[in-house]
Amino acid sequence: MKEWRLLDAGHMTAAQNMAMDDTLLELKGAQKTPDTIRFLQFYPSAVLIGYHQSVQEEIRESYCLEKGIEINRRITGGGAIFFDENQIGWEIICDKSFFNMEIPNQRLFRILCEPVINALGQMGINAAFRPRNDIEIKGRKISGTGGTESDRAFFFQGTLLVDFDVDTMLKSLKIPVEKLRAKEIDSVKERVTCLNWELGYTPSSEEIKSAIVKGFEECLNIKLIASGLTKDEETLFSKKIRYYSSPEWIEMVKPKQAGKEALQAASKVENGLIRFTITVDSARNRIQDIYITGDFLSFPGRALYDLESALKNKPFSRDELFKIVEGFFREGRITIPGISPEEFFKPLEIVFEKAAIGAEYGIPPEVCNQISVTNGSFKEVIAAEPSVLLLPYCAKDLACDLRHAKECLWCGACTVGRAWELGLERGLDVRCVSSFEDLLSELESIRQLGEKAFIGCCCQPFFTKHVNDFEKAGVPGILLNIDNTTCYELDQAKQAYKGNFNSQTHINIDLLETVFNVIDEYRAKGAA
Ligand code: SF4
Ligand code: SF4
């Protein structure tokens, strides 16, 4: 039986933990450190984005600053997580040859989750592996994992939710609502769980750690011996802390810096969320800047940045870009477990659609980013001459007697009134949507009545989440983003779907007018 080191330095800051991860990975890659299982804990609390994510897209920075929650970036991919002092992380840092199989692969992820599933079993909890790389209890996630590699070393880490402060997590992370779509589950409490909720009490750290140690020893057939850092590790670790505390590391990915000219699109495929932010040099029709972010795991560590470099300065052409992406996947220069080149390319297709809207109608990129289309291109929907305008009840004044009604008397107290007026001026049939069921029946009635197309206003997360429902309804439409905090951000989607969202959004009147101007011009041309 092989002996491995058990390393447990207790609570550390986010920068110390990240510096420690990199130290262990680097020295293991150079064969200068033992195979190790490490526990990690954080003090102060921290939010950690995945290697391919950006702080601006994932984290509510001002809230974290106010509450003293540290922000940092992991050396592994995956989604952003909130790590308060109660949670326990576990890591495997070992020689790649130990597992004797290709890295990464789905079977290995399962093997690496087994020890923690075993530990949960010792505590009387029946947990199971959930592909791609999570551990769940009756469908609710209790542990997420991620990994990376360097030279001869493999690094895999996971979190175990011990006690869970949903409220602080929701306030510190911007949860990408696209993530909810796959399972149609809206509330965080229905998607995750923790030891405290399962057991009715919080086990001590010692109890949890000793169950995990036993789990690793049994499942990997190793003997864990507790010890500290080697001299080499101590030296390298103290050198790395400064870098892992720096904006150079934490803010390494900055798609928002791409500015107003950037086109953005996201797509949630089964195994991850992929987001492209692209600036096109329109004079040369070439990609000027490109950022690919998301919560996926990619191997090797730098592959995504190499892909971004390969796409930069290339002609903004669907075929050319797909050829490069597909080549990277085919030649094994990038591996993203569970995501195909076609799925990876999906958000780029949406970027092309937005670029086409900008080029055809002179609409600036930041406005195109607020527009989505269903059952046709923007141009096709305009040509179909939309005859119905759908407005969401959540944009109505909270005190309005008609908040939950289909009508509006356009009294001027909220943006629904102005939007209603603009629709009527153009002869559109304007209706308010009072719940999710009501939306489905509106779309069905639009289809049955043979209306050719519609314009709708809703938050972009709602459209992304229900893109398939809109497609199924079969009516061409343009969906315009609305302003203000959505029900998803407030974790009130369930109530909102029934028509009971108790906060107010606003119709983006400028955006609506931009699209109506395009329709007016189209009609004028037709009449001429
Ligand atoms: S504009 Fe319409 S929805 Fe808004 S407060 Fe007036 S009547 Fe109510
Ligand atoms: S904020 Fe909620 S209620 Fe309003 S459009 Fe979005 S999903 Fe619907």
Coordinates of C-alpha atoms and ligand atoms in Angstrom, one line a residue:
M1 CA 0.0 0.0 0.0
K2 CA 1.4 3.4 -1.0
E3 CA 1.9 6.1 1.6
W4 CA 0.6 9.6 0.7
R5 CA 1.0 12.8 2.7
L6 CA -2.0 14.3 4.5
L7 CA -1.7 18.1 4.5
D8 CA -4.0 20.2 6.6
A9 CA -2.9 23.8 7.3
G10 CA -6.3 24.8 8.7
H11 CA -8.0 28.1 7.8
M12 CA -6.0 30.3 5.4
T13 CA -6.8 33.4 3.3
A14 CA -7.9 32.9 -0.3
A15 CA -4.6 34.1 -1.7
Q16 CA -2.7 31.7 0.6
N17 CA -4.9 28.8 -0.4
M18 CA -4.5 29.6 -4.2
A19 CA -0.7 30.0 -3.7
M20 CA -0.5 26.7 -1.9
D21 CA -2.5 24.9 -4.7
D22 CA -0.1 26.3 -7.3
T23 CA 3.0 25.4 -5.2
L24 CA 1.9 21.8 -4.8
L25 CA 1.0 21.4 -8.5
E26 CA 4.3 22.9 -9.7
L27 CA 6.5 20.9 -7.4
K28 CA 4.6 17.7 -8.0
G29 CA 5.0 18.3 -11.7
A30 CA 8.7 18.4 -11.2
Q31 CA 8.6 15.3 -9.0
K32 CA 9.8 17.3 -6.0
T33 CA 6.9 16.7 -3.6
P34 CA 5.0 13.6 -2.3
D35 CA 1.5 12.5 -3.5
T36 CA -0.8 14.4 -1.3
I37 CA -4.4 14.8 0.0
R38 CA -4.9 18.3 1.3
F39 CA -7.8 19.8 3.2
L40 CA -8.5 23.5 2.7
Q41 CA -10.5 25.9 4.7
F42 CA -10.9 29.7 4.3
Y43 CA -10.8 32.6 6.7
P44 CA -12.1 35.2 6.0
S45 CA -14.9 33.9 3.8
A46 CA -14.1 34.0 0.1
V47 CA -15.7 33.8 -3.3
L48 CA -13.7 31.9 -5.8
I49 CA -14.2 32.2 -9.6
G50 CA -13.2 29.4 -11.9
Y51 CA -10.0 29.7 -13.9
H52 CA -11.9 30.8 -17.1
Q53 CA -14.3 33.2 -15.4
S54 CA -14.2 36.9 -14.8
V55 CA -14.8 38.7 -11.5
Q56 CA -17.0 41.3 -13.2
E57 CA -19.3 38.7 -14.7
E58 CA -19.6 36.4 -11.7
I59 CA -19.1 38.4 -8.5
R60 CA -21.1 41.2 -6.8
E61 CA -17.9 43.0 -5.9
S62 CA -19.4 45.9 -3.8
Y63 CA -21.3 43.4 -1.6
C64 CA -18.1 41.3 -1.0
L65 CA -16.1 44.4 -0.3
E66 CA -18.7 45.7 2.2
K67 CA -18.8 42.3 4.0
G68 CA -15.1 41.6 4.0
I69 CA -15.5 38.6 1.7
E70 CA -12.3 38.0 -0.2
I71 CA -12.4 37.5 -4.0
N72 CA -9.9 35.2 -5.8
R73 CA -9.5 33.0 -8.9
R74 CA -8.9 29.2 -8.7
I75 CA -6.3 27.4 -10.7
T76 CA -9.0 25.0 -11.8
G77 CA -11.9 25.6 -14.1
G78 CA -15.6 25.3 -13.1
G79 CA -18.1 27.8 -11.7
A80 CA -17.8 30.5 -9.0
I81 CA -18.3 29.3 -5.4
F82 CA -18.8 30.9 -2.1
F83 CA -16.6 29.4 0.6
D84 CA -17.3 30.5 4.2
E85 CA -15.3 29.3 7.1
N86 CA -17.7 26.3 7.6
Q87 CA -17.0 24.6 4.3
I88 CA -14.2 22.0 3.8
G89 CA -12.3 21.6 0.6
W90 CA -10.3 18.5 -0.3
E91 CA -7.6 18.1 -2.9
I92 CA -5.7 15.3 -4.6
I93 CA -2.2 16.2 -5.9
C94 CA -0.5 13.2 -7.4
D95 CA 1.6 11.8 -10.1
K96 CA -0.5 11.3 -13.3
S97 CA 0.7 7.7 -13.5
F98 CA -1.0 6.8 -10.3
F99 CA -4.4 6.4 -12.0
N100 CA -2.9 4.8 -15.1
M101 CA -5.5 6.3 -17.5
E102 CA -5.8 9.2 -19.9
I103 CA -6.4 12.6 -18.3
P104 CA -9.1 14.0 -18.3
N105 CA -11.7 11.4 -18.5
Q106 CA -15.2 10.9 -17.1
R107 CA -14.2 7.6 -15.4
L108 CA -11.4 9.3 -13.5
F109 CA -13.8 12.0 -12.2
R110 CA -16.0 9.3 -10.8
I111 CA -13.1 7.5 -9.2
L112 CA -11.9 10.8 -7.6
C113 CA -15.4 11.5 -6.1
E114 CA -15.8 8.0 -4.7
P115 CA -13.7 8.7 -1.5
V116 CA -16.0 11.6 -0.5
I117 CA -19.1 9.6 -1.4
N118 CA -17.7 6.9 0.9
A119 CA -17.1 9.5 3.7
L120 CA -20.7 10.7 3.4
G121 CA -21.8 7.1 3.7
Q122 CA -19.9 6.8 6.9
M123 CA -22.0 9.7 8.2
G124 CA -25.2 7.9 7.2
I125 CA -25.8 9.9 4.0
N126 CA -26.5 8.1 0.8
A127 CA -24.7 10.2 -1.9
A128 CA -24.0 9.5 -5.5
F129 CA -21.7 10.7 -8.3
R130 CA -23.4 13.1 -10.8
P131 CA -21.8 13.4 -14.2
R132 CA -19.8 15.5 -15.2
N133 CA -18.1 16.0 -11.8
D134 CA -20.4 16.6 -8.9
I135 CA -21.6 14.6 -5.9
E136 CA -25.4 14.8 -5.1
I137 CA -27.9 13.6 -2.6
K138 CA -31.3 12.9 -4.0
G139 CA -30.6 15.3 -6.9
R140 CA -29.2 18.1 -4.8
K141 CA -25.5 18.9 -5.1
I142 CA -23.4 18.7 -2.0
S143 CA -20.0 18.8 -3.6
G144 CA -18.6 20.3 -6.9
T145 CA -15.2 19.4 -8.2
G146 CA -12.6 20.5 -10.7
G147 CA -9.1 19.7 -11.9
T148 CA -6.1 20.7 -13.8
E149 CA -2.6 19.3 -14.6
S150 CA 1.0 20.4 -15.0
D151 CA 3.8 18.3 -16.5
R152 CA 3.6 14.9 -14.6
A153 CA 1.2 16.1 -12.0
F154 CA -2.6 15.9 -11.7
F155 CA -4.5 18.1 -9.4
F156 CA -8.2 17.6 -8.5
Q157 CA -10.2 19.5 -5.9
G158 CA -13.7 19.6 -4.5
T159 CA -15.8 21.3 -1.9
L160 CA -18.0 19.8 0.7
L161 CA -20.9 22.0 1.8
V162 CA -21.0 21.7 5.6
D163 CA -23.5 24.4 6.5
F164 CA -24.7 26.8 3.9
D165 CA -25.6 30.4 4.0
V166 CA -27.8 30.7 0.9
D167 CA -28.5 34.4 1.5
T168 CA -24.9 35.5 1.6
M169 CA -24.1 33.2 -1.4
L170 CA -26.9 34.8 -3.5
K171 CA -25.7 38.3 -2.5
S172 CA -22.1 37.6 -3.3
L173 CA -22.4 35.7 -6.6
K174 CA -24.1 36.6 -9.8
I175 CA -25.7 33.2 -10.4
P176 CA -25.9 32.7 -14.2
V177 CA -29.5 31.8 -14.7
E178 CA -28.7 29.8 -17.8
K179 CA -27.3 27.2 -15.3
L180 CA -30.9 26.6 -14.0
R181 CA -32.3 25.7 -17.4
A182 CA -31.0 22.1 -17.6
K183 CA -33.0 20.9 -14.7
E184 CA -35.9 23.4 -14.6
I185 CA -35.3 24.0 -11.0
D186 CA -35.5 27.6 -9.9
S187 CA -34.7 27.8 -6.2
V188 CA -31.1 27.4 -4.9
K189 CA -32.5 25.3 -2.0
E190 CA -33.8 22.8 -4.5
R191 CA -30.5 22.5 -6.2
V192 CA -28.0 22.2 -3.4
T193 CA -27.8 20.7 0.0
C194 CA -25.3 20.6 2.9
L195 CA -24.4 18.3 5.8
N196 CA -26.4 20.4 8.2
W197 CA -29.6 20.1 6.2
E198 CA -29.1 16.4 5.7
L199 CA -28.2 15.5 9.3
G200 CA -30.1 18.1 11.2
Y201 CA -26.8 19.2 12.9
T202 CA -23.3 20.3 11.9
P203 CA -20.7 17.6 12.4
S204 CA -17.3 18.9 13.7
S205 CA -14.5 19.5 11.2
E206 CA -12.5 16.7 12.8
E207 CA -15.4 14.2 12.3
I208 CA -15.8 15.2 8.7
K209 CA -12.1 15.2 7.9
S210 CA -11.5 11.8 9.5
A211 CA -14.4 10.3 7.4
I212 CA -12.8 11.8 4.3
V213 CA -9.4 10.4 5.2
K214 CA -10.9 7.0 5.7
G215 CA -12.7 7.4 2.4
F216 CA -9.5 8.2 0.5
E217 CA -7.6 5.4 2.2
E218 CA -10.2 2.8 1.3
C219 CA -11.1 3.9 -2.2
L220 CA -7.5 4.7 -3.4
N221 CA -5.9 1.9 -1.4
I222 CA -3.4 4.3 0.1
K223 CA -2.2 5.1 3.7
L224 CA -2.3 8.8 4.6
I225 CA 0.4 10.1 6.9
A226 CA -0.1 13.6 8.4
S227 CA 2.8 16.0 7.8
G228 CA 3.6 19.6 6.9
L229 CA 5.3 21.3 3.9
T230 CA 8.7 20.4 2.7
K231 CA 11.5 23.1 2.6
D232 CA 11.1 23.6 -1.2
E233 CA 7.3 23.9 -0.8
E234 CA 7.7 26.5 2.0
T235 CA 10.1 28.6 -0.1
L236 CA 8.0 28.5 -3.2
F237 CA 4.7 29.0 -1.3
S238 CA 5.9 32.3 0.3
K239 CA 7.2 33.5 -3.1
K240 CA 3.8 32.9 -4.7
I241 CA 1.5 34.6 -2.2
R242 CA 2.1 38.1 -3.6
Y243 CA 1.1 37.0 -7.1
Y244 CA -2.0 35.2 -5.9
S245 CA -3.0 38.4 -4.0
S246 CA -2.6 40.6 -7.1
P247 CA -5.1 42.0 -9.6
E248 CA -2.8 40.5 -12.2
W249 CA -4.0 37.1 -11.1
I250 CA -7.5 37.8 -9.7
E251 CA -8.6 40.0 -12.6
M252 CA -6.6 38.1 -15.3
V253 CA -9.8 37.6 -17.4
K254 CA -11.5 40.9 -18.1
P255 CA -14.1 40.6 -21.0
K256 CA -15.9 43.7 -19.7
Q257 CA -12.8 45.7 -20.7
A258 CA -13.7 44.9 -24.3
G259 CA -15.9 47.9 -24.0
K260 CA -19.1 49.0 -25.7
E261 CA -18.0 47.7 -29.1
A262 CA -18.0 44.1 -27.9
L263 CA -20.7 41.6 -28.9
Q264 CA -21.6 39.1 -26.3
A265 CA -23.4 35.8 -26.3
A266 CA -23.8 32.9 -23.9
S267 CA -25.0 29.4 -24.4
K268 CA -25.8 26.8 -21.8
V269 CA -25.1 23.3 -23.1
E270 CA -25.6 20.3 -20.9
N271 CA -22.1 20.3 -19.4
G272 CA -21.4 23.9 -19.0
L273 CA -22.0 27.6 -19.7
I274 CA -19.9 29.1 -22.5
R275 CA -19.7 32.9 -23.1
F276 CA -18.0 34.7 -26.0
T277 CA -17.2 38.4 -25.9
I278 CA -15.9 39.6 -29.3
T279 CA -14.8 42.9 -30.7
V280 CA -14.8 43.0 -34.5
D281 CA -12.6 45.4 -36.4
S282 CA -15.3 46.1 -39.0
A283 CA -13.1 48.0 -41.4
R284 CA -10.9 44.8 -41.8
N285 CA -13.7 42.4 -40.8
R286 CA -11.3 40.7 -38.4
I287 CA -11.5 39.7 -34.7
Q288 CA -9.8 42.4 -32.8
D289 CA -10.4 41.0 -29.3
I290 CA -11.9 37.8 -28.0
Y291 CA -12.6 36.4 -24.5
I292 CA -14.0 33.0 -23.9
T293 CA -15.3 32.5 -20.4
G294 CA -17.4 30.0 -18.6
D295 CA -17.7 27.4 -15.9
F296 CA -16.3 24.4 -17.9
L297 CA -13.1 22.5 -17.2
S298 CA -10.5 22.6 -20.0
F299 CA -7.3 20.8 -20.4
P300 CA -4.4 21.6 -20.6
G301 CA -4.6 24.6 -18.4
R302 CA -3.6 27.2 -21.0
A303 CA -5.5 25.7 -23.9
L304 CA -8.3 28.2 -23.8
Y305 CA -5.9 31.1 -23.9
D306 CA -4.1 29.5 -26.9
L307 CA -7.4 29.2 -28.6
E308 CA -8.2 32.8 -28.0
S309 CA -4.8 33.8 -29.5
A310 CA -5.5 31.6 -32.5
L311 CA -8.8 33.2 -33.2
K312 CA -7.5 36.8 -32.7
N313 CA -7.0 38.8 -35.9
K314 CA -8.7 36.1 -37.9
P315 CA -11.4 37.0 -40.4
F316 CA -14.8 37.3 -38.8
S317 CA -16.2 34.4 -40.8
R318 CA -18.3 31.5 -39.5
D319 CA -16.4 28.9 -41.6
E320 CA -12.9 30.2 -40.8
L321 CA -13.6 30.4 -37.1
F322 CA -15.3 27.0 -36.9
K323 CA -12.4 25.4 -38.7
I324 CA -10.0 26.7 -36.1
V325 CA -12.2 25.7 -33.1
E326 CA -12.8 22.2 -34.6
G327 CA -9.0 21.8 -35.4
F328 CA -8.1 22.6 -31.7
F329 CA -10.6 19.9 -30.5
R330 CA -9.6 17.3 -33.2
E331 CA -5.8 17.7 -32.6
G332 CA -6.3 17.4 -28.8
R333 CA -5.0 20.9 -28.3
I334 CA -8.0 21.5 -26.1
T335 CA -10.2 19.0 -24.2
I336 CA -13.4 20.1 -22.5
P337 CA -15.0 17.2 -20.8
G338 CA -18.6 16.8 -22.1
I339 CA -18.5 19.6 -24.6
S340 CA -18.3 19.1 -28.3
P341 CA -16.8 21.6 -30.8
E342 CA -20.3 22.2 -32.2
E343 CA -21.7 23.0 -28.7
F344 CA -18.7 25.2 -28.0
F345 CA -19.3 27.1 -31.2
K346 CA -23.0 27.8 -30.4
P347 CA -22.6 31.2 -28.7
L348 CA -20.4 32.3 -31.6
E349 CA -23.4 31.6 -33.9
I350 CA -25.4 34.0 -31.7
V351 CA -22.6 36.6 -31.9
F352 CA -22.9 36.3 -35.8
E353 CA -26.6 37.0 -35.6
K354 CA -26.1 40.1 -33.4
A355 CA -23.3 41.3 -35.8
A356 CA -25.7 40.9 -38.7
I357 CA -28.3 43.1 -36.9
G358 CA -25.7 45.8 -36.3
A359 CA -24.5 45.7 -39.9
E360 CA -27.9 45.7 -41.5
Y361 CA -29.6 48.3 -39.4
G362 CA -26.7 50.4 -38.0
I363 CA -27.6 49.4 -34.4
P364 CA -24.6 49.7 -32.0
P365 CA -23.2 46.4 -30.5
E366 CA -24.2 47.3 -26.9
V367 CA -27.8 47.6 -28.1
C368 CA -27.6 44.4 -30.2
N369 CA -26.5 42.6 -27.1
Q370 CA -30.0 43.4 -25.6
I371 CA -31.8 41.8 -28.5
S372 CA -32.7 38.1 -28.9
V373 CA -34.7 36.4 -31.6
T374 CA -36.7 33.3 -31.9
N375 CA -37.9 31.2 -34.9
G376 CA -36.1 33.3 -37.5
S377 CA -33.4 36.0 -37.9
F378 CA -34.0 39.6 -36.8
K379 CA -34.4 40.5 -40.5
E380 CA -37.0 37.8 -41.1
V381 CA -39.0 38.8 -38.0
I382 CA -39.0 42.5 -39.2
A383 CA -40.1 41.4 -42.7
A384 CA -43.0 39.4 -41.1
E385 CA -44.2 42.7 -39.6
P386 CA -44.9 41.9 -36.0
S387 CA -48.5 42.5 -35.0
V388 CA -48.5 41.7 -31.3
L389 CA -46.5 43.4 -28.4
L390 CA -46.2 41.4 -25.2
L391 CA -45.2 43.2 -22.0
P392 CA -44.3 41.6 -18.6
Y393 CA -46.4 42.3 -15.5
C394 CA -43.2 42.7 -13.5
A395 CA -42.5 46.0 -15.1
K396 CA -45.8 47.4 -13.9
D397 CA -45.9 49.8 -10.9
L398 CA -46.1 47.8 -7.7
A399 CA -49.0 49.9 -6.5
C400 CA -51.0 49.7 -9.8
D401 CA -54.4 48.1 -9.4
L402 CA -53.8 46.5 -12.8
R403 CA -50.4 45.0 -11.8
H404 CA -51.8 41.4 -12.4
A405 CA -54.3 42.3 -15.1
K406 CA -53.8 41.9 -18.9
E407 CA -54.6 45.6 -19.4
C408 CA -52.9 49.0 -18.8
L409 CA -54.6 52.4 -18.8
W410 CA -51.2 54.1 -19.7
C411 CA -51.5 56.5 -16.9
G412 CA -47.8 57.2 -17.2
A413 CA -46.7 56.0 -13.8
C414 CA -44.5 53.2 -15.2
T415 CA -42.7 52.1 -18.4
V416 CA -45.5 49.7 -19.3
G417 CA -47.7 52.7 -20.1
R418 CA -45.2 54.2 -22.5
A419 CA -44.5 50.9 -24.2
W420 CA -48.3 50.3 -24.5
E421 CA -48.7 53.7 -26.2
L422 CA -45.8 53.1 -28.6
G423 CA -47.3 49.7 -29.6
L424 CA -50.8 51.2 -30.1
E425 CA -49.4 54.0 -32.2
R426 CA -48.1 51.4 -34.6
G427 CA -51.4 49.4 -34.6
L428 CA -50.0 46.5 -32.6
D429 CA -52.2 44.4 -30.4
V430 CA -50.7 45.0 -27.0
R431 CA -51.1 42.6 -24.1
C432 CA -49.6 42.1 -20.7
V433 CA -48.3 38.7 -19.7
S434 CA -49.4 37.9 -16.1
S435 CA -47.6 34.6 -15.5
F436 CA -45.6 31.9 -17.2
E437 CA -48.8 29.9 -18.0
D438 CA -50.3 33.1 -19.5
L439 CA -47.2 33.6 -21.7
L440 CA -47.6 30.0 -23.1
S441 CA -51.2 30.6 -23.8
E442 CA -50.5 34.0 -25.4
L443 CA -47.9 32.4 -27.7
E444 CA -50.4 29.6 -28.5
S445 CA -53.1 32.0 -29.4
I446 CA -50.7 34.1 -31.5
R447 CA -49.9 31.0 -33.5
Q448 CA -53.5 29.8 -33.8
L449 CA -54.7 33.2 -34.9
G450 CA -52.1 33.1 -37.7
E451 CA -50.3 36.3 -36.5
K452 CA -47.0 36.4 -38.3
A453 CA -44.6 37.7 -35.6
F454 CA -44.4 39.4 -32.2
I455 CA -42.3 41.7 -30.2
G456 CA -41.8 40.8 -26.5
C457 CA -40.1 42.4 -23.6
C458 CA -38.6 40.1 -20.9
C459 CA -35.4 39.7 -19.0
Q460 CA -32.6 38.0 -21.0
P461 CA -32.2 35.3 -18.4
F462 CA -35.8 34.3 -18.9
F463 CA -35.4 34.1 -22.6
T464 CA -32.1 32.1 -22.3
K465 CA -33.9 29.7 -19.9
H466 CA -36.9 29.3 -22.1
V467 CA -35.4 29.4 -25.5
N468 CA -36.8 26.0 -26.3
D469 CA -40.3 27.0 -25.2
F470 CA -40.2 30.0 -27.5
E471 CA -39.0 27.8 -30.3
K472 CA -41.7 25.2 -29.6
A473 CA -44.4 27.9 -29.8
G474 CA -43.3 28.3 -33.4
V475 CA -44.0 32.1 -33.8
P476 CA -41.1 34.3 -35.0
G477 CA -40.4 37.0 -32.4
I478 CA -37.9 39.6 -31.2
L479 CA -37.3 39.6 -27.4
L480 CA -36.0 42.8 -25.8
N481 CA -34.2 42.8 -22.5
I482 CA -35.7 44.7 -19.6
D483 CA -33.9 46.7 -16.9
N484 CA -33.5 46.3 -13.1
T485 CA -32.9 43.3 -10.8
T486 CA -34.7 40.2 -12.1
C487 CA -36.7 37.7 -10.1
Y488 CA -33.8 35.2 -10.7
E489 CA -31.3 37.4 -9.0
L490 CA -33.7 37.7 -6.0
D491 CA -34.3 33.9 -6.1
Q492 CA -38.0 34.6 -6.6
A493 CA -38.5 32.9 -9.9
K494 CA -41.0 30.4 -8.6
Q495 CA -43.2 33.2 -7.2
A496 CA -42.6 35.3 -10.4
Y497 CA -43.8 32.5 -12.7
K498 CA -47.1 32.4 -10.9
G499 CA -47.4 36.1 -11.3
N500 CA -46.3 37.0 -7.7
F501 CA -43.0 38.7 -8.2
N502 CA -42.9 41.6 -5.7
S503 CA -40.3 43.8 -7.2
Q504 CA -40.5 46.1 -10.3
T505 CA -38.5 45.9 -13.5
H506 CA -38.6 48.5 -16.3
I507 CA -39.2 48.2 -20.0
N508 CA -36.2 49.5 -21.9
I509 CA -38.1 52.2 -23.9
D510 CA -35.0 53.3 -25.9
L511 CA -34.5 49.8 -27.0
L512 CA -38.1 49.3 -27.9
E513 CA -38.1 52.6 -29.9
T514 CA -35.0 51.5 -31.8
V515 CA -36.7 48.3 -32.9
F516 CA -40.0 50.2 -33.7
N517 CA -37.9 52.6 -35.9
V518 CA -36.6 49.7 -37.9
I519 CA -40.2 48.4 -38.3
D520 CA -41.3 51.9 -39.3
E521 CA -38.6 52.2 -41.9
Y522 CA -39.4 48.7 -43.3
R523 CA -43.1 49.7 -43.6
A524 CA -42.2 53.0 -45.2
K525 CA -40.0 51.2 -47.8
G526 CA -42.9 48.8 -48.5
A527 CA -45.3 51.6 -48.9
A528 CA -43.0 53.6 -51.3
Ligands
SF4_1 S1 -48.9 52.8 -16.9 FE1 -50.4 51.1 -16.8 S2 -49.4 49.5 -15.6 FE2 -48.3 51.4 -15.2 S3 -49.3 52.2 -13.4 FE3 -50.3 53.1 -15.1 S4 -52.1 51.8 -15.6 FE4 -50.7 50.7 -14.2
SF4_2 S1 -37.8 39.4 -14.0 FE1 -38.9 37.5 -13.6 S2 -41.1 38.1 -14.0 FE2 -39.8 39.6 -14.9 S3 -39.5 39.0 -17.1 FE3 -37.8 38.2 -15.9 S4 -38.5 36.1 -15.4 FE4 -40.3 37.3 -15.9

